[in-house]
Short mmCIF file of C-alpha atoms and ligand atoms in Angstrom, two decimals:
data_model
loop_
_atom_site.label_atom_id
_atom_site.label_comp_id
_atom_site.label_asym_id
_atom_site.label_seq_id
_atom_site.Cartn_x
_atom_site.Cartn_y
_atom_site.Cartn_z
CA MET A 1154 0.00 0.00 0.00
CA THR A 1155 1.55 3.29 -1.09
CA ALA A 1156 0.51 6.90 -1.29
CA VAL A 1157 0.27 6.53 -5.05
CA THR A 1158 -2.74 4.25 -5.16
CA GLU A 1159 -4.50 5.98 -2.32
CA LEU A 1160 -4.79 9.42 -3.88
CA THR A 1161 -7.68 10.12 -6.23
CA TRP A 1162 -9.03 13.54 -7.07
CA ASP A 1163 -12.60 14.44 -7.97
CA ASP A 1164 -13.88 16.70 -10.76
CA GLU A 1165 -14.44 19.53 -8.35
CA MET A 1166 -10.73 19.44 -7.53
CA ARG A 1167 -9.72 19.35 -11.24
CA THR A 1168 -11.97 22.30 -12.04
CA ALA A 1169 -10.63 24.26 -9.07
CA VAL A 1170 -7.01 23.62 -10.07
CA ASP A 1171 -7.73 24.78 -13.66
CA ARG A 1172 -9.52 27.90 -12.52
CA LEU A 1173 -7.00 28.87 -9.83
CA THR A 1174 -4.01 28.20 -12.09
CA HIS A 1175 -5.57 30.42 -14.73
CA THR A 1176 -6.25 33.22 -12.22
CA ALA A 1177 -2.71 32.97 -10.85
CA GLU A 1178 -1.33 33.39 -14.38
CA GLU A 1179 -3.60 36.35 -15.07
CA ASN A 1180 -2.71 38.10 -11.82
CA TYR A 1181 1.01 37.47 -11.98
CA TYR A 1182 2.99 40.47 -10.73
CA ASN A 1183 6.59 41.36 -9.97
CA PRO A 1184 6.75 41.67 -6.18
CA TYR A 1185 10.22 43.14 -6.33
CA GLN A 1186 8.77 46.19 -8.09
CA THR A 1187 5.38 46.28 -6.38
CA PHE A 1188 6.19 48.00 -3.11
CA GLU A 1189 7.56 51.32 -2.15
CA TRP A 1190 9.93 50.95 0.73
CA PRO A 1191 10.20 54.32 2.49
CA ASP A 1192 13.33 54.92 4.57
CA HIS A 1193 11.28 55.01 7.75
CA ILE A 1194 7.80 54.15 8.87
CA ASP A 1195 6.10 56.57 11.24
CA GLU A 1196 6.38 55.13 14.75
CA SER A 1197 3.94 57.60 16.24
CA ILE A 1198 1.01 55.66 14.77
CA PRO A 1199 0.14 51.97 15.34
CA TRP A 1200 1.59 49.29 13.04
CA MET A 1201 -1.08 46.76 13.87
CA SER A 1202 -4.85 47.09 14.20
CA ALA A 1203 -5.80 47.38 17.87
CA ASP A 1204 -8.24 44.45 17.74
CA LEU A 1205 -5.54 42.13 16.34
CA MET A 1206 -3.13 42.73 19.18
CA THR A 1207 -2.74 40.01 21.81
CA VAL A 1208 -3.62 42.42 24.61
CA HIS A 1209 -6.98 43.30 23.05
CA GLY A 1210 -9.90 42.61 25.37
CA THR A 1211 -7.71 41.72 28.36
CA GLU A 1212 -7.37 43.19 31.84
CA ALA A 1213 -3.62 43.41 31.44
CA ALA A 1214 -4.04 45.87 28.55
CA ALA A 1215 -5.03 48.61 30.99
CA GLU A 1216 -1.64 48.37 32.70
CA LEU A 1217 0.27 49.35 29.58
CA SER A 1218 1.33 52.94 29.08
CA SER A 1219 0.44 54.45 25.70
CA ALA A 1220 4.13 54.32 24.78
CA GLN A 1221 4.23 50.59 25.56
CA ARG A 1222 1.05 49.98 23.60
CA LEU A 1223 2.48 51.78 20.59
CA ALA A 1224 5.79 49.91 20.85
CA LEU A 1225 3.90 46.65 21.17
CA SER A 1226 1.94 47.37 18.00
CA LYS A 1227 5.24 47.79 16.17
CA TRP A 1228 6.80 44.60 17.57
CA GLU A 1229 3.68 42.48 17.18
CA SER A 1230 3.53 43.63 13.57
CA ILE A 1231 7.18 42.62 13.02
CA HIS A 1232 6.52 39.38 14.88
CA PHE A 1233 3.53 38.59 12.68
CA TYR A 1234 5.61 38.86 9.48
CA SER A 1235 8.40 36.87 11.16
CA LEU A 1236 5.92 34.07 11.88
CA ASN A 1237 5.03 34.20 8.20
CA VAL A 1238 8.65 33.88 7.12
CA HIS A 1239 9.14 30.74 9.22
CA GLY A 1240 5.70 29.34 8.42
CA ILE A 1241 6.36 29.73 4.70
CA ARG A 1242 9.68 27.88 4.99
CA ASP A 1243 7.83 24.97 6.56
CA LEU A 1244 5.01 24.86 4.02
CA MET A 1245 7.28 25.29 1.01
CA THR A 1246 9.39 22.37 2.21
CA GLU A 1247 6.31 20.14 2.35
CA VAL A 1248 5.04 21.18 -1.08
CA VAL A 1249 8.48 20.80 -2.66
CA ALA A 1250 8.52 17.25 -1.30
CA ARG A 1251 5.27 16.46 -3.16
CA ILE A 1252 5.33 18.41 -6.43
CA HIS A 1253 5.60 16.13 -9.51
CA THR A 1254 5.53 12.99 -7.38
CA PRO A 1255 3.15 10.11 -8.13
CA GLY A 1256 -0.34 10.83 -6.78
CA PHE A 1257 0.01 14.60 -7.00
CA GLU A 1258 -0.32 14.97 -10.80
CA ILE A 1259 -3.62 16.85 -10.52
CA PRO A 1260 -2.64 19.50 -7.94
CA THR A 1261 0.90 19.93 -9.32
CA PRO A 1262 0.12 22.73 -11.84
CA PHE A 1263 -1.10 24.87 -8.98
CA PHE A 1264 1.82 23.81 -6.73
CA HIS A 1265 4.07 25.73 -9.14
CA HIS A 1266 2.14 28.96 -8.53
CA PHE A 1267 1.89 28.22 -4.84
CA LEU A 1268 5.66 27.78 -4.48
CA GLY A 1269 6.49 30.79 -6.66
CA GLU A 1270 4.09 33.02 -4.77
CA GLU A 1271 5.14 31.80 -1.33
CA ASN A 1272 8.77 32.45 -2.16
CA GLU A 1273 7.78 36.01 -3.02
CA HIS A 1274 5.69 36.41 0.13
CA MET A 1275 8.63 35.25 2.21
CA TRP A 1276 10.77 37.84 0.45
CA PHE A 1277 8.51 40.82 1.13
CA PHE A 1278 7.73 39.80 4.71
CA ALA A 1279 11.43 39.35 5.47
CA GLU A 1280 12.23 42.61 3.72
CA PHE A 1281 9.75 44.44 5.91
CA CYS A 1282 11.11 42.89 9.14
CA LEU A 1283 14.73 43.63 8.28
CA ARG A 1284 14.16 47.16 7.01
CA TYR A 1285 11.88 48.40 9.77
CA GLY A 1286 12.51 46.06 12.69
CA GLY A 1287 16.19 45.41 12.07
CA LYS A 1288 15.58 41.69 12.56
CA ILE A 1289 13.39 38.69 11.95
CA TYR A 1290 12.23 37.13 15.22
CA PRO A 1291 13.82 33.68 15.55
CA ASP A 1292 11.82 30.59 14.75
CA ARG A 1293 10.46 29.03 17.94
CA THR A 1294 9.33 25.80 16.39
CA MET A 1295 11.32 22.59 16.54
CA ALA A 1296 11.45 19.63 14.19
CA PHE A 1297 9.95 16.63 15.98
CA PRO A 1298 9.99 13.04 14.74
CA ARG A 1299 6.68 12.40 13.02
CA GLU A 1300 4.12 10.13 14.56
CA PRO A 1301 4.08 7.06 12.31
CA ALA A 1302 0.98 7.28 10.12
CA SER A 1303 -0.41 6.20 6.75
CA PRO A 1304 0.66 8.45 3.85
CA VAL A 1305 -2.90 9.78 3.52
CA VAL A 1306 -2.89 10.86 7.17
CA ASP A 1307 0.47 12.49 6.63
CA HIS A 1308 -0.78 14.40 3.58
CA PHE A 1309 -3.95 15.42 5.39
CA ILE A 1310 -1.98 16.75 8.35
CA VAL A 1311 0.53 18.62 6.19
CA PHE A 1312 -2.09 20.34 4.04
CA SER A 1313 -4.22 21.08 7.08
CA ARG A 1314 -1.27 22.79 8.70
CA ILE A 1315 -0.82 24.92 5.60
CA LEU A 1316 -4.52 25.72 5.31
CA ILE A 1317 -5.05 26.60 8.98
CA PHE A 1318 -2.00 28.84 9.01
CA GLU A 1319 -3.19 30.59 5.83
CA ILE A 1320 -6.73 31.10 7.13
CA ILE A 1321 -5.58 32.69 10.40
CA VAL A 1322 -3.00 34.87 8.63
CA ASP A 1323 -5.63 35.94 6.14
CA TYR A 1324 -7.88 37.19 8.93
CA PHE A 1325 -5.05 39.53 9.91
CA ASN A 1326 -4.24 40.49 6.33
CA SER A 1327 -7.83 41.43 5.44
CA ARG A 1328 -8.23 43.46 8.58
CA MET A 1329 -4.95 45.35 8.21
CA ALA A 1330 -5.37 45.96 4.50
CA ALA A 1331 -8.66 47.72 5.30
CA ASP A 1332 -7.41 49.65 8.34
CA ALA A 1333 -6.91 53.25 7.22
CA THR A 1334 -5.13 54.17 10.45
CA LEU A 1335 -2.11 52.00 9.57
CA PRO A 1336 0.95 53.14 7.56
CA GLU A 1337 0.48 52.62 3.81
CA THR A 1338 3.40 50.18 3.44
CA ILE A 1339 1.84 47.91 6.05
CA ARG A 1340 -1.55 48.07 4.40
CA ALA A 1341 0.04 47.28 1.04
CA ILE A 1342 1.89 44.10 2.07
CA ASN A 1343 -1.23 42.85 3.81
CA ARG A 1344 -3.38 43.64 0.78
CA VAL A 1345 -1.08 41.97 -1.73
CA HIS A 1346 -0.71 38.91 0.46
CA HIS A 1347 -4.46 38.65 0.93
CA GLN A 1348 -5.01 38.66 -2.84
CA ASP A 1349 -2.70 35.67 -3.43
CA GLU A 1350 -3.84 33.85 -0.33
CA SER A 1351 -7.49 33.84 -1.36
CA ARG A 1352 -6.41 31.42 -4.15
CA HIS A 1353 -4.22 29.36 -1.84
CA ILE A 1354 -7.05 28.99 0.66
CA ALA A 1355 -9.58 27.99 -2.02
CA PHE A 1356 -7.08 25.42 -3.31
CA GLY A 1357 -6.25 24.17 0.20
CA CYS A 1358 -9.92 23.67 1.06
CA HIS A 1359 -10.39 21.36 -1.96
CA LEU A 1360 -7.18 19.49 -1.26
CA VAL A 1361 -7.98 18.92 2.40
CA ARG A 1362 -11.59 17.96 1.69
CA VAL A 1363 -10.52 15.27 -0.79
CA LEU A 1364 -7.76 14.02 1.51
CA PHE A 1365 -10.15 13.69 4.41
CA ASP A 1366 -12.60 11.71 2.26
CA ARG A 1367 -9.76 9.35 1.30
CA LEU A 1368 -8.66 9.13 4.88
CA ARG A 1369 -12.12 8.16 6.05
CA ALA A 1370 -12.50 5.64 3.24
CA THR A 1371 -9.15 3.92 3.66
CA CYS A 1372 -7.86 4.35 7.22
CA GLU A 1373 -8.53 2.84 10.61
CA PRO A 1374 -10.87 4.70 12.97
CA ALA A 1375 -7.88 5.39 15.24
CA GLU A 1376 -6.20 7.29 12.41
CA VAL A 1377 -9.32 9.31 11.69
CA GLU A 1378 -9.33 10.19 15.37
CA GLN A 1379 -5.64 11.11 15.23
CA ALA A 1380 -6.37 13.48 12.33
CA ARG A 1381 -9.28 15.14 14.13
CA ARG A 1382 -7.24 15.65 17.28
CA TYR A 1383 -4.36 17.07 15.30
CA VAL A 1384 -6.55 19.69 13.59
CA ALA A 1385 -8.10 20.88 16.85
CA ARG A 1386 -4.73 21.10 18.57
CA TYR A 1387 -3.00 22.72 15.60
CA ILE A 1388 -5.57 25.55 15.52
CA GLU A 1389 -5.02 26.13 19.23
CA SER A 1390 -1.27 26.03 18.89
CA SER A 1391 -1.31 28.48 15.94
CA LEU A 1392 -3.26 30.95 18.04
CA HIS A 1393 -0.75 30.59 20.88
CA GLN A 1394 2.08 31.41 18.47
CA MET A 1395 0.79 34.96 18.19
CA TYR A 1396 1.70 35.62 21.84
CA SER A 1397 5.38 36.42 21.72
CA VAL A 1398 7.45 36.90 24.85
CA ASP A 1399 10.15 38.41 22.62
CA ALA A 1400 7.73 41.08 21.38
CA TYR A 1401 6.55 41.84 24.94
CA ARG A 1402 10.17 42.23 26.01
CA ASP A 1403 10.91 44.56 23.08
CA ALA A 1404 7.89 46.67 24.02
CA GLY A 1405 9.39 47.17 27.49
CA ILE A 1406 6.87 45.03 29.34
CA ASP A 1407 7.92 43.75 32.76
CA ARG A 1408 8.17 39.98 33.31
CA PRO A 1409 7.17 39.21 29.72
CA ALA A 1410 6.72 35.46 30.20
CA ALA A 1411 4.28 35.94 33.08
CA PHE A 1412 2.53 38.60 30.99
CA ARG A 1413 2.03 36.06 28.19
CA GLN A 1414 0.50 33.57 30.65
CA ARG A 1415 -1.95 36.17 31.91
CA LEU A 1416 -3.07 37.11 28.42
CA LEU A 1417 -3.61 33.49 27.41
CA ALA A 1418 -5.65 32.87 30.55
CA ASP A 1419 -7.81 35.98 30.11
CA PRO A 1420 -11.43 35.01 29.31
CA GLY A 1421 -11.61 38.06 27.05
CA ARG A 1422 -9.41 36.25 24.53
CA ARG A 1423 -11.79 33.37 23.86
CA ALA A 1424 -14.11 35.28 21.55
CA VAL A 1425 -11.08 36.77 19.80
CA HIS A 1426 -9.58 33.33 19.15
CA ASP A 1427 -12.92 32.14 17.80
CA ALA A 1428 -12.95 35.06 15.39
CA PHE A 1429 -9.34 34.54 14.22
CA ALA A 1430 -9.90 30.85 13.55
CA GLY A 1431 -13.62 31.05 12.76
CA ARG A 1432 -13.23 30.17 9.11
CA ALA A 1433 -11.03 27.18 9.96
CA TYR A 1434 -13.52 25.88 12.53
CA SER A 1435 -16.45 26.21 10.14
CA PHE A 1436 -14.57 24.58 7.26
CA TYR A 1437 -13.50 21.59 9.37
CA ARG A 1438 -17.04 21.23 10.72
CA ARG A 1439 -18.45 21.33 7.20
CA ILE A 1440 -16.21 18.51 5.96
CA GLY A 1441 -16.89 16.46 9.10
CA VAL A 1442 -13.52 16.69 10.83
CA LEU A 1443 -14.68 18.71 13.82
CA ALA A 1444 -17.97 18.27 15.64
CA MET B 282 11.83 20.99 38.26
CA ASP B 283 8.44 20.63 39.94
CA GLU B 284 6.95 23.25 37.62
CA ILE B 285 8.14 21.21 34.63
CA ARG B 286 6.60 17.99 35.97
CA GLU B 287 3.42 19.85 36.84
CA TRP B 288 3.16 21.29 33.33
CA ILE B 289 3.66 17.90 31.67
CA ARG B 290 0.95 16.45 33.87
CA SER B 291 -1.47 19.25 33.09
CA ARG B 292 -0.99 18.64 29.35
CA ASN B 293 -1.35 14.88 29.70
CA PRO B 294 -4.22 14.28 32.12
CA SER B 295 -4.32 10.57 31.31
CA LEU B 296 -0.77 10.14 32.61
CA THR B 297 -0.55 8.07 35.78
CA GLY B 298 2.53 7.33 37.88
CA ASP B 299 5.75 9.22 38.17
CA ILE B 300 7.83 10.74 35.38
CA GLY B 301 11.34 9.34 35.80
CA GLU B 302 14.52 11.34 35.15
CA ASP B 303 15.37 9.13 32.17
CA ASP B 304 11.91 8.60 30.71
CA ASP B 305 11.80 9.53 27.03
CA LEU B 306 9.33 12.43 26.92
CA ILE B 307 9.44 12.71 23.14
CA GLU B 308 8.96 9.01 22.40
CA ALA B 309 6.07 8.91 24.89
CA ARG B 310 4.65 12.07 23.25
CA LEU B 311 4.39 13.82 26.59
CA ILE B 312 5.82 16.85 24.78
CA ASP B 313 5.19 17.26 21.07
CA SER B 314 5.60 19.87 18.36
CA LEU B 315 2.23 21.43 19.15
CA ASP B 316 2.88 22.32 22.77
CA PHE B 317 6.62 22.80 22.40
CA LEU B 318 6.36 26.59 22.17
CA ASP B 319 4.55 26.84 25.50
CA PHE B 320 7.02 24.37 27.00
CA VAL B 321 10.07 26.42 25.98
CA TYR B 322 8.50 29.58 27.36
CA LEU B 323 7.94 27.78 30.66
CA LEU B 324 11.53 26.60 30.68
CA GLU B 325 12.78 30.12 30.00
CA GLU B 326 10.70 31.41 32.88
CA VAL B 327 11.87 28.74 35.30
CA SER B 328 15.53 29.05 34.31
CA GLY B 329 15.42 32.83 34.00
CA SER B 330 17.34 32.88 30.73
CA PRO B 331 16.38 32.88 27.05
CA ILE B 332 16.78 29.66 25.06
CA ASP B 333 18.23 29.82 21.56
CA LEU B 334 16.55 27.00 19.67
CA GLN B 335 18.81 27.42 16.64
CA GLN B 336 21.58 25.78 18.67
CA LEU B 337 19.46 22.90 19.94
CA SER B 338 17.68 19.77 18.79
CA VAL B 339 14.78 17.77 20.10
CA ASP B 340 17.30 15.51 21.90
CA ASP B 341 18.12 18.32 24.31
CA PHE B 342 14.54 18.03 25.59
CA ARG B 343 14.25 14.25 25.57
CA THR B 344 14.37 13.51 29.32
CA LEU B 345 13.93 15.44 32.55
CA GLY B 346 17.55 14.58 33.33
CA ARG B 347 18.83 16.24 30.16
CA ILE B 348 16.56 19.22 30.60
CA ARG B 349 17.88 19.68 34.12
CA LYS B 350 21.50 19.41 33.05
CA ARG B 351 21.17 21.69 30.07
CA PHE B 352 18.79 24.38 31.30
CA LEU B 353 18.61 24.22 35.08
CA PRO B 354 22.17 23.46 36.23
CA ALA B 355 21.61 25.19 39.58
CA GLU B 356 18.91 22.74 40.66
FE1 FE2 C 286 1.73 33.41 1.59
FE1 FE2 C 287 -0.23 30.87 0.88
#
């Protein structure tokens, strides 16, 4: 039993790949000439929408001075693009491992656009961090040995990771692109990213839906359960990633690790998390992964 | 070290019995990639110093004994 024989794609998937590949070709742009990079970005205005910040809706927020709040908006903005840089490295690695391999003939044409676009996203996110933050926050993830699983489970988990990450990021991108109080450069990178990601997310939803159908049809109940648990935990863990001790420290917040704990425990964050991941939860409920 | 044990327990409510110094936490999936971030933050807080993951591998976190030696030498 190999991955090859287990993967089959339906007409809906074929049509989606054709359509999205066509749109990607039509909308192709040169990212290296798309943005204006001013020498400085005004630090007297916020760099992240207030409702996207990790202190939003918490008791601890009231303890911050306005200078700390402003500094935090800068560092959480830099941290958000840093997370993207590292997240993109991870997802590109997984797609590179699958492009033009047996079983992935149908999605492969779009994989080319996906990889090309992600490489460009990584470039402009990194460029922003380095120009205006002087650094990219270090990657805080670690490569763990994979739990042994059928290839279909592996594929499902990998593409779910990509999709969940993209959905949460897109919530931020859409919000910041539309927020007229933010500096124009910040709005622009969020806007451009959102445009490409709407295709990636549409593609990912088809891919994951088909993979889950295969998984249910061919795997043991324990593996279906493993996949469900992974999705729920991955969403949670992606939300936790937003809370950066490094960013709190850079904003001059005292005892940044304890501060992070307090924010995560604040009941005010529950509704916010539900909003950030709302589209992921509803998608996974629709395809029968989550209850 | 008690905080570390406590945290592992809280994340693995089905765990019964003691966690030995040489028990393989990774193999037993008591710590995995999804809660690793929170775990490292806890370790930084307990040890009082930042941890540079670029210099480390999952083996450095494999047992309580190794974690103690590497990150909490004073204990
Ligand atoms: Fe992207
Ligand atoms: Fe993407």
